[in-house]
Coordinates of C-alpha atoms in Angstrom, one line a residue:
M1 CA 76.1 34.3 118.1
M2 CA 73.1 36.6 119.5
N3 CA 73.3 38.5 122.4
V4 CA 70.4 38.0 125.2
K5 CA 70.5 40.7 127.7
Y6 CA 69.4 39.3 131.2
T7 CA 69.0 40.9 134.6
L8 CA 69.0 39.1 138.0
T9 CA 65.8 39.6 140.2
L10 CA 66.4 37.6 143.3
P11 CA 69.5 37.0 145.6
G12 CA 71.1 33.9 144.8
A13 CA 70.0 33.6 141.1
K14 CA 72.4 32.4 138.2
A15 CA 72.6 33.5 134.8
P16 CA 71.4 30.9 132.3
E17 CA 73.9 28.5 131.2
Y18 CA 74.8 26.1 128.5
A19 CA 75.8 22.6 130.2
T20 CA 77.9 21.9 126.9
A21 CA 79.3 23.3 123.7
G22 CA 76.5 21.3 121.7
A23 CA 73.4 22.1 123.9
A24 CA 70.6 23.8 122.3
A25 CA 68.9 25.1 125.6
A26 CA 70.5 26.7 128.4
D27 CA 69.6 25.5 131.8
L28 CA 67.3 27.7 134.4
F29 CA 68.0 27.1 138.2
A30 CA 66.0 27.5 141.0
V31 CA 65.9 30.2 143.3
L32 CA 64.7 28.8 146.7
D33 CA 65.7 29.6 150.5
A34 CA 65.1 25.8 151.4
P35 CA 64.3 22.6 149.6
L36 CA 60.8 22.3 148.1
T37 CA 58.9 19.3 148.1
V38 CA 56.4 18.7 145.2
P39 CA 53.4 16.4 146.5
P40 CA 52.4 13.5 144.4
R41 CA 50.2 15.2 141.4
G42 CA 50.9 18.9 143.0
R43 CA 51.9 21.8 141.3
V44 CA 54.7 24.2 142.2
L45 CA 55.8 27.8 140.8
V46 CA 59.7 28.1 140.8
P47 CA 61.3 31.3 140.7
T48 CA 64.7 31.4 138.3
G49 CA 65.3 35.1 139.4
V50 CA 66.3 36.0 135.6
A51 CA 64.6 38.4 133.4
I52 CA 65.8 38.5 129.8
Q53 CA 65.5 41.0 127.0
L54 CA 65.1 39.4 123.3
P55 CA 66.6 41.2 120.3
G56 CA 63.1 41.9 119.0
P57 CA 59.7 40.4 118.2
E58 CA 61.3 38.2 115.7
Y59 CA 62.4 35.9 118.5
V60 CA 60.8 34.1 121.3
A61 CA 62.3 32.4 124.5
L62 CA 61.0 28.8 125.0
V63 CA 60.9 27.4 128.5
C64 CA 61.3 23.5 128.0
A65 CA 61.3 20.6 130.5
R66 CA 64.5 19.1 131.6
S67 CA 64.3 15.3 130.3
G68 CA 66.3 14.1 133.5
L69 CA 63.4 15.6 135.8
A70 CA 60.7 14.4 133.9
V71 CA 61.9 10.7 133.2
K72 CA 63.8 9.9 136.5
R73 CA 61.7 12.2 138.8
G74 CA 58.3 12.8 137.2
L75 CA 58.9 16.6 137.4
T76 CA 57.5 18.4 134.4
L77 CA 56.4 21.8 133.0
S78 CA 52.5 22.2 134.0
N79 CA 52.0 24.3 130.9
G80 CA 54.0 21.9 128.4
V81 CA 56.2 24.7 126.9
G82 CA 56.4 28.0 128.2
V83 CA 56.5 31.0 125.9
I84 CA 58.6 34.2 126.8
D85 CA 57.4 36.8 124.3
S86 CA 59.8 39.4 123.1
D87 CA 57.9 42.3 125.0
Y88 CA 58.1 40.6 128.4
R89 CA 60.5 42.1 131.1
G90 CA 59.6 40.0 134.1
A91 CA 61.4 37.3 135.7
I92 CA 60.8 34.0 134.5
Q93 CA 59.1 31.2 136.5
V94 CA 58.6 27.7 135.9
G95 CA 55.5 25.8 136.9
L96 CA 56.3 22.1 137.5
V97 CA 53.7 19.5 138.2
N98 CA 54.8 16.0 139.9
L99 CA 53.5 13.4 137.6
S100 CA 54.6 10.5 139.7
D101 CA 53.1 8.8 142.9
T102 CA 55.8 9.7 145.4
P103 CA 56.6 13.2 146.6
C104 CA 59.7 15.1 145.0
T105 CA 62.3 17.4 146.5
L106 CA 64.0 20.3 144.6
E107 CA 67.1 21.8 145.9
P108 CA 67.8 25.5 145.8
G109 CA 70.3 26.0 143.0
E110 CA 69.1 22.9 141.0
R111 CA 68.4 22.9 137.4
V112 CA 64.8 22.9 136.7
A113 CA 64.0 23.9 132.9
Q114 CA 66.0 24.7 129.8
L115 CA 65.6 28.0 128.0
M116 CA 65.7 28.2 124.1
V117 CA 65.6 30.9 122.0
M118 CA 64.1 30.5 118.6
P119 CA 63.1 32.6 115.4
V120 CA 59.3 33.4 115.1
A121 CA 57.3 33.4 111.8
R122 CA 54.6 36.3 112.2
C123 CA 51.6 35.5 110.2
A124 CA 48.9 37.5 108.5
F125 CA 45.8 35.1 108.9
T126 CA 43.4 34.9 105.9
F127 CA 39.9 33.8 106.0
A128 CA 39.3 31.4 103.3
Q129 CA 36.2 29.5 102.2
A130 CA 37.9 26.2 101.9
L131 CA 41.4 24.8 102.7
D132 CA 43.6 22.9 100.0
E133 CA 43.3 19.0 100.1
T134 CA 45.9 16.9 101.2
E135 CA 46.6 13.1 101.3
R136 CA 46.2 13.2 105.2
G137 CA 42.9 15.5 105.3
E138 CA 41.6 16.4 108.5
G139 CA 43.1 12.9 110.2
G140 CA 44.8 13.3 113.6
F141 CA 45.3 12.0 116.8
G142 CA 47.3 8.8 115.4
S143 CA 45.7 8.8 112.0
T144 CA 49.3 8.3 110.4
G145 CA 50.0 5.6 112.2
R146 CA 50.6 4.6 116.1
L147 CA 49.8 7.0 118.7

């Protein structure tokens, strides 16, 4: 098991926590002084009060949406997936957007995102005059079936 060091940067912050033994990502919790209401189509930046230290540049931490918040309440990440680079030492914040037509209220201590640590494949980018042909070619955006 990999060790990821963390610090708590705000009073009331909680360590990332796996909800079950089979969970692939650890929950991140909102550090709020009071409930926070996100208006329809509105965006907020939610502090977690957690800063991490990854083992090295061969790892990245990804901040992912919680499916329950997204499907049931319309709250998802405003940037799709958050990328925490190995050399970042600041506190993790979660950008959320309310995609629903109704206001959504977050409670202090509520789970707002998931943190997943993954290996990184560093690449050497090499310019080429042409790329190898494939069956798919340049087809995209639904070219292999339904969108």
